[in-house]
C-alpha positions as YAML, in Angstrom:
chain: A
units: angstrom
residues:
- id: 1
  name: MET
  ca: [-67.95, 112.34, 97.82]
- id: 2
  name: GLU
  ca: [-64.26, 111.23, 98.43]
- id: 3
  name: SER
  ca: [-63.26, 115.32, 96.70]
- id: 4
  name: LEU
  ca: [-65.89, 116.51, 99.94]
- id: 5
  name: ILE
  ca: [-64.50, 114.53, 103.09]
- id: 6
  name: ASP
  ca: [-60.83, 115.71, 101.74]
- id: 7
  name: ILE
  ca: [-62.41, 118.98, 101.81]
- id: 8
  name: VAL
  ca: [-63.57, 119.31, 105.28]
- id: 9
  name: PRO
  ca: [-60.56, 118.74, 106.70]
- id: 10
  name: LEU
  ca: [-58.28, 121.27, 105.45]
- id: 11
  name: MET
  ca: [-61.21, 124.12, 105.62]
- id: 12
  name: PHE
  ca: [-61.33, 123.40, 109.58]
- id: 13
  name: LEU
  ca: [-57.67, 123.62, 109.54]
- id: 14
  name: LEU
  ca: [-58.12, 127.07, 107.50]
- id: 15
  name: PHE
  ca: [-60.90, 127.97, 110.27]
- id: 16
  name: THR
  ca: [-59.25, 127.13, 113.45]
- id: 17
  name: THR
  ca: [-55.76, 128.90, 111.94]
- id: 18
  name: PHE
  ca: [-57.61, 132.66, 110.50]
- id: 19
  name: TYR
  ca: [-59.31, 132.74, 114.19]
- id: 20
  name: TYR
  ca: [-55.74, 131.92, 116.06]
- id: 21
  name: PHE
  ca: [-55.00, 134.44, 114.18]
- id: 22
  name: GLY
  ca: [-57.56, 136.85, 115.28]
- id: 23
  name: GLU
  ca: [-57.67, 136.61, 118.52]
- id: 24
  name: ALA
  ca: [-53.55, 136.88, 118.90]
- id: 25
  name: ARG
  ca: [-51.71, 140.79, 118.24]
- id: 26
  name: ILE
  ca: [-48.67, 141.42, 117.24]
- id: 27
  name: ILE
  ca: [-47.35, 144.53, 119.10]
- id: 28
  name: GLU
  ca: [-44.18, 146.43, 119.15]
- id: 29
  name: VAL
  ca: [-42.19, 146.67, 122.06]
- id: 30
  name: GLY
  ca: [-42.40, 150.49, 122.82]
- id: 31
  name: GLY
  ca: [-45.42, 151.44, 120.94]
- id: 32
  name: SER
  ca: [-42.68, 152.14, 117.99]
- id: 33
  name: LEU
  ca: [-40.24, 150.12, 115.74]
- id: 34
  name: ASP
  ca: [-37.53, 151.95, 117.16]
- id: 35
  name: ALA
  ca: [-38.28, 152.09, 120.56]
- id: 36
  name: TRP
  ca: [-35.85, 148.46, 120.99]
- id: 37
  name: LYS
  ca: [-32.98, 151.14, 122.61]
- id: 38
  name: VAL
  ca: [-31.61, 153.15, 125.94]
- id: 39
  name: PRO
  ca: [-34.67, 155.14, 127.07]
- id: 40
  name: GLU
  ca: [-34.10, 158.53, 127.12]
- id: 41
  name: SER
  ca: [-35.31, 159.45, 130.20]
- id: 42
  name: PRO
  ca: [-35.62, 157.26, 133.45]
- id: 43
  name: ASN
  ca: [-39.81, 158.19, 133.82]
- id: 44
  name: HIS
  ca: [-40.04, 156.48, 130.28]
- id: 45
  name: THR
  ca: [-38.69, 153.07, 130.38]
- id: 46
  name: LEU
  ca: [-39.43, 150.25, 128.27]
- id: 47
  name: SER
  ca: [-41.08, 148.67, 131.57]
- id: 48
  name: HIS
  ca: [-43.17, 151.39, 132.65]
- id: 49
  name: TRP
  ca: [-45.17, 151.16, 128.64]
- id: 50
  name: ALA
  ca: [-45.18, 147.06, 129.04]
- id: 51
  name: GLU
  ca: [-47.14, 148.23, 132.94]
- id: 52
  name: SER
  ca: [-49.85, 150.10, 130.53]
- id: 53
  name: VAL
  ca: [-50.15, 147.20, 128.07]
- id: 54
  name: ARG
  ca: [-52.54, 143.86, 129.06]
- id: 55
  name: PHE
  ca: [-50.71, 140.99, 127.67]
- id: 56
  name: GLN
  ca: [-52.45, 137.57, 126.73]
- id: 57
  name: VAL
  ca: [-51.70, 134.35, 126.07]
- id: 58
  name: GLY
  ca: [-51.08, 133.97, 121.61]
- id: 59
  name: ASP
  ca: [-49.58, 137.85, 121.44]
- id: 60
  name: ALA
  ca: [-46.25, 138.95, 119.88]
- id: 61
  name: LEU
  ca: [-43.90, 140.83, 120.74]
- id: 62
  name: LEU
  ca: [-41.94, 142.77, 117.74]
- id: 63
  name: PHE
  ca: [-38.39, 144.01, 118.74]
- id: 64
  name: LYS
  ca: [-36.83, 146.15, 115.73]
- id: 65
  name: TYR
  ca: [-33.32, 146.75, 116.05]
- id: 66
  name: ASP
  ca: [-29.77, 147.33, 113.99]
- id: 67
  name: SER
  ca: [-28.66, 143.27, 114.29]
- id: 68
  name: LYS
  ca: [-24.84, 144.63, 113.76]
- id: 69
  name: MET
  ca: [-24.85, 146.63, 117.14]
- id: 70
  name: ASP
  ca: [-27.59, 145.31, 119.10]
- id: 71
  name: SER
  ca: [-29.75, 141.93, 120.08]
- id: 72
  name: VAL
  ca: [-32.53, 140.51, 122.06]
- id: 73
  name: LEU
  ca: [-31.58, 138.20, 125.24]
- id: 74
  name: GLN
  ca: [-34.54, 136.52, 127.26]
- id: 75
  name: VAL
  ca: [-33.14, 135.54, 130.55]
- id: 76
  name: THR
  ca: [-34.09, 134.73, 133.70]
- id: 77
  name: GLU
  ca: [-35.28, 136.87, 136.43]
- id: 78
  name: GLU
  ca: [-32.05, 136.89, 138.52]
- id: 79
  name: ASN
  ca: [-29.86, 137.33, 134.86]
- id: 80
  name: TYR
  ca: [-32.33, 140.53, 134.17]
- id: 81
  name: GLU
  ca: [-31.42, 142.04, 137.30]
- id: 82
  name: LYS
  ca: [-27.88, 141.96, 137.41]
- id: 83
  name: CYS
  ca: [-27.95, 142.19, 133.54]
- id: 84
  name: ASN
  ca: [-25.94, 138.88, 132.97]
- id: 85
  name: THR
  ca: [-25.91, 138.26, 129.14]
- id: 86
  name: GLU
  ca: [-24.44, 135.09, 129.63]
- id: 87
  name: LYS
  ca: [-26.21, 131.74, 129.17]
- id: 88
  name: PRO
  ca: [-29.68, 133.52, 127.90]
- id: 89
  name: LEU
  ca: [-32.73, 131.57, 127.68]
- id: 90
  name: LYS
  ca: [-33.02, 132.44, 124.01]
- id: 91
  name: GLU
  ca: [-31.53, 135.12, 122.04]
- id: 92
  name: HIS
  ca: [-32.10, 136.85, 119.00]
- id: 93
  name: LYS
  ca: [-30.19, 139.01, 116.76]
- id: 94
  name: ASP
  ca: [-31.84, 138.80, 113.17]
- id: 95
  name: GLY
  ca: [-33.27, 142.57, 113.99]
- id: 96
  name: TYR
  ca: [-36.34, 141.68, 113.04]
- id: 97
  name: THR
  ca: [-37.93, 139.62, 116.35]
- id: 98
  name: THR
  ca: [-40.99, 138.01, 116.96]
- id: 99
  name: VAL
  ca: [-41.65, 136.89, 120.00]
- id: 100
  name: LYS
  ca: [-44.60, 133.97, 120.82]
- id: 101
  name: LEU
  ca: [-45.68, 134.98, 124.46]
- id: 102
  name: ASP
  ca: [-46.94, 131.32, 124.52]
- id: 103
  name: VAL
  ca: [-48.10, 131.25, 127.64]
- id: 104
  name: SER
  ca: [-48.89, 133.15, 130.85]
- id: 105
  name: GLY
  ca: [-46.38, 134.65, 133.24]
- id: 106
  name: PRO
  ca: [-43.78, 137.33, 133.35]
- id: 107
  name: TYR
  ca: [-40.55, 136.95, 130.39]
- id: 108
  name: PHE
  ca: [-37.89, 139.21, 130.97]
- id: 109
  name: PHE
  ca: [-35.72, 140.36, 127.88]
- id: 110
  name: ILE
  ca: [-32.50, 142.62, 128.42]
- id: 111
  name: SER
  ca: [-30.44, 143.94, 125.05]
- id: 112
  name: GLY
  ca: [-27.43, 141.90, 124.20]
- id: 113
  name: ALA
  ca: [-25.04, 145.04, 123.01]
- id: 114
  name: PRO
  ca: [-21.16, 144.72, 124.73]
- id: 115
  name: THR
  ca: [-22.08, 148.64, 125.18]
- id: 116
  name: GLY
  ca: [-23.68, 147.43, 127.96]
- id: 117
  name: ASN
  ca: [-27.46, 148.81, 127.41]
- id: 118
  name: CYS
  ca: [-29.23, 146.54, 129.86]
- id: 119
  name: ALA
  ca: [-26.97, 148.58, 133.18]
- id: 120
  name: LYS
  ca: [-28.22, 152.17, 130.84]
- id: 121
  name: GLY
  ca: [-31.97, 150.85, 131.14]
- id: 122
  name: GLU
  ca: [-32.50, 149.12, 127.66]
- id: 123
  name: LYS
  ca: [-34.57, 145.66, 129.30]
- id: 124
  name: VAL
  ca: [-37.97, 144.66, 129.74]
- id: 125
  name: THR
  ca: [-40.26, 142.65, 131.85]
- id: 126
  name: VAL
  ca: [-43.76, 142.00, 129.97]
- id: 127
  name: VAL
  ca: [-46.40, 139.90, 132.26]
- id: 128
  name: VAL
  ca: [-48.96, 137.72, 130.52]
- id: 129
  name: GLN
  ca: [-52.38, 137.07, 132.22]
- id: 130
  name: SER
  ca: [-53.62, 133.99, 132.67]
- id: 131
  name: PRO
  ca: [-56.91, 133.54, 130.12]
- id: 132
  name: ASN
  ca: [-58.89, 132.96, 132.90]
- id: 133
  name: HIS
  ca: [-57.70, 136.31, 134.47]
- id: 134
  name: GLN
  ca: [-59.71, 139.10, 135.42]
- id: 135
  name: PRO
  ca: [-58.46, 143.41, 135.39]
- id: 136
  name: MET
  ca: [-58.52, 144.40, 138.70]
- id: 137
  name: PRO
  ca: [-61.14, 146.85, 138.76]
- id: 138
  name: LYS
  ca: [-59.50, 150.48, 139.89]
- id: 139
  name: PRO
  ca: [-60.86, 151.91, 143.39]
- id: 140
  name: GLY
  ca: [-63.24, 153.77, 143.46]
- id: 141
  name: PRO
  ca: [-63.98, 156.99, 145.56]
- id: 142
  name: ALA
  ca: [-64.05, 156.29, 149.27]
- id: 143
  name: ALA
  ca: [-67.84, 156.21, 150.57]
- id: 144
  name: VAL
  ca: [-68.94, 158.96, 152.81]
- id: 145
  name: THR
  ca: [-70.76, 158.19, 156.04]
- id: 146
  name: PRO
  ca: [-73.20, 160.56, 156.23]
- id: 147
  name: THR
  ca: [-73.30, 162.53, 159.16]
- id: 148
  name: LEU
  ca: [-77.40, 162.44, 161.13]
- id: 149
  name: PRO
  ca: [-77.94, 165.30, 162.93]
- id: 150
  name: PRO
  ca: [-77.75, 165.11, 167.16]
- id: 151
  name: LYS
  ca: [-80.71, 163.94, 168.31]
- id: 152
  name: PRO
  ca: [-83.43, 165.98, 169.80]
- id: 153
  name: SER
  ca: [-83.09, 165.88, 173.61]
- id: 154
  name: THR
  ca: [-86.57, 163.91, 175.17]
- id: 155
  name: THR
  ca: [-86.24, 166.03, 178.57]
- id: 156
  name: PRO
  ca: [-88.87, 168.37, 178.84]
- id: 157
  name: ALA
  ca: [-87.63, 172.11, 178.94]
- id: 158
  name: ALA
  ca: [-88.21, 174.02, 181.84]
- id: 159
  name: PRO
  ca: [-90.95, 176.37, 181.91]
- id: 160
  name: ALA
  ca: [-90.81, 180.27, 181.73]
- id: 161
  name: PRO
  ca: [-90.80, 182.05, 184.93]
- id: 162
  name: ALA
  ca: [-94.06, 183.67, 185.05]
- id: 163
  name: PRO
  ca: [-93.59, 187.40, 185.39]
- id: 164
  name: PRO
  ca: [-93.11, 188.76, 188.72]
- id: 165
  name: THR
  ca: [-97.18, 189.96, 190.12]
- id: 166
  name: PRO
  ca: [-97.07, 193.68, 190.76]
- id: 167
  name: SER
  ca: [-97.54, 194.15, 194.51]
- id: 168
  name: PRO
  ca: [-101.43, 196.68, 195.01]
- id: 169
  name: LYS
  ca: [-100.52, 200.00, 195.91]
- id: 170
  name: SER
  ca: [-100.72, 200.78, 199.55]
- id: 171
  name: SER
  ca: [-103.13, 202.79, 199.83]
- id: 172
  name: THR
  ca: [-102.07, 206.49, 201.88]
- id: 173
  name: SER
  ca: [-104.07, 207.38, 204.17]
- id: 174
  name: THR
  ca: [-104.84, 211.05, 203.85]
- id: 175
  name: THR
  ca: [-104.43, 212.76, 207.26]
- id: 176
  name: ALA
  ca: [-106.13, 215.50, 207.16]
- id: 177
  name: PRO
  ca: [-103.28, 218.65, 208.30]
- id: 178
  name: ALA
  ca: [-104.73, 219.58, 212.08]
- id: 179
  name: PRO
  ca: [-106.67, 222.47, 211.86]
- id: 180
  name: ALA
  ca: [-105.37, 225.76, 212.09]
- id: 181
  name: PRO
  ca: [-106.18, 227.72, 215.47]
- id: 182
  name: ALA
  ca: [-109.11, 229.75, 214.53]
- id: 183
  name: LYS
  ca: [-108.84, 233.62, 214.69]
- id: 184
  name: SER
  ca: [-111.82, 233.74, 216.68]
- id: 185
  name: SER
  ca: [-110.22, 232.13, 219.19]
- id: 186
  name: ALA
  ca: [-107.57, 234.97, 219.19]
- id: 187
  name: VAL
  ca: [-109.60, 237.53, 219.09]
- id: 188
  name: GLY
  ca: [-111.51, 236.29, 221.79]
- id: 189
  name: LEU
  ca: [-108.40, 236.25, 224.05]
- id: 190
  name: VAL
  ca: [-107.29, 239.69, 223.22]
- id: 191
  name: ALA
  ca: [-110.67, 241.13, 223.86]
- id: 192
  name: GLY
  ca: [-110.97, 239.01, 226.83]
- id: 193
  name: THR
  ca: [-107.91, 240.44, 228.34]
- id: 194
  name: GLY
  ca: [-108.66, 243.85, 226.92]
- id: 195
  name: ILE
  ca: [-112.11, 243.50, 228.71]
- id: 196
  name: PHE
  ca: [-109.69, 242.55, 232.51]
- id: 197
  name: TRP
  ca: [-107.55, 245.39, 231.90]
- id: 198
  name: ALA
  ca: [-110.65, 247.81, 231.01]
- id: 199
  name: SER
  ca: [-112.18, 246.85, 233.88]
- id: 200
  name: SER
  ca: [-109.41, 247.18, 236.33]
- id: 201
  name: LEU
  ca: [-108.34, 250.02, 235.11]
- id: 202
  name: GLY
  ca: [-112.24, 251.38, 235.47]
- id: 203
  name: ALA
  ca: [-111.87, 249.93, 239.61]
- id: 204
  name: LEU
  ca: [-108.67, 252.31, 239.79]
- id: 205
  name: ILE
  ca: [-110.62, 255.42, 239.04]
- id: 206
  name: GLY
  ca: [-113.49, 254.87, 241.02]
- id: 207
  name: LEU
  ca: [-111.20, 254.40, 243.65]
- id: 208
  name: ALA
  ca: [-109.72, 257.39, 243.41]
- id: 209
  name: PHE
  ca: [-112.31, 259.47, 243.35]
- id: 210
  name: VAL
  ca: [-114.36, 258.08, 246.77]
...
């Protein structure tokens, strides 16, 4: 019974240890063991790499470098910006450095190389998020407000004009042409005139014989 009581605390310690290391991660700085150096391009710095990684409390950073030529200095933000290697918070120069991230917040690391590697870009800022901090969701595409069709007008449309009523055709009065003078009248006039002269001529002849 006593042996069981002695084993229980040991089992609890082992369980918590495995759980702790199961949650923690060892992260190679820069994504590879040879990344702690002056960056080859200003567009691919160590800080650019750190911005793409979500660091958590309990993680550990792994720095691999030549201890005869370089070192790792943990400094304040002010000394980080100025690349000031004097009075660092912590100095590591064993060539294979592991830094535990115990608390949330920013960590500032610069190169301690005497050749001024910090000013050339050999430095990194690591921001450890709080356990209660949730990553910000990426903004989605902007919502497009649908355009409503114009509201139909309620004013009644004016009636179409009626086709013009054709005016009634004026009745054309058929006026009969004036009758031509009858031939009989002309003939009668000529005949009457001939009779008159014939009578007159007869009378004259009769007087001549008397």
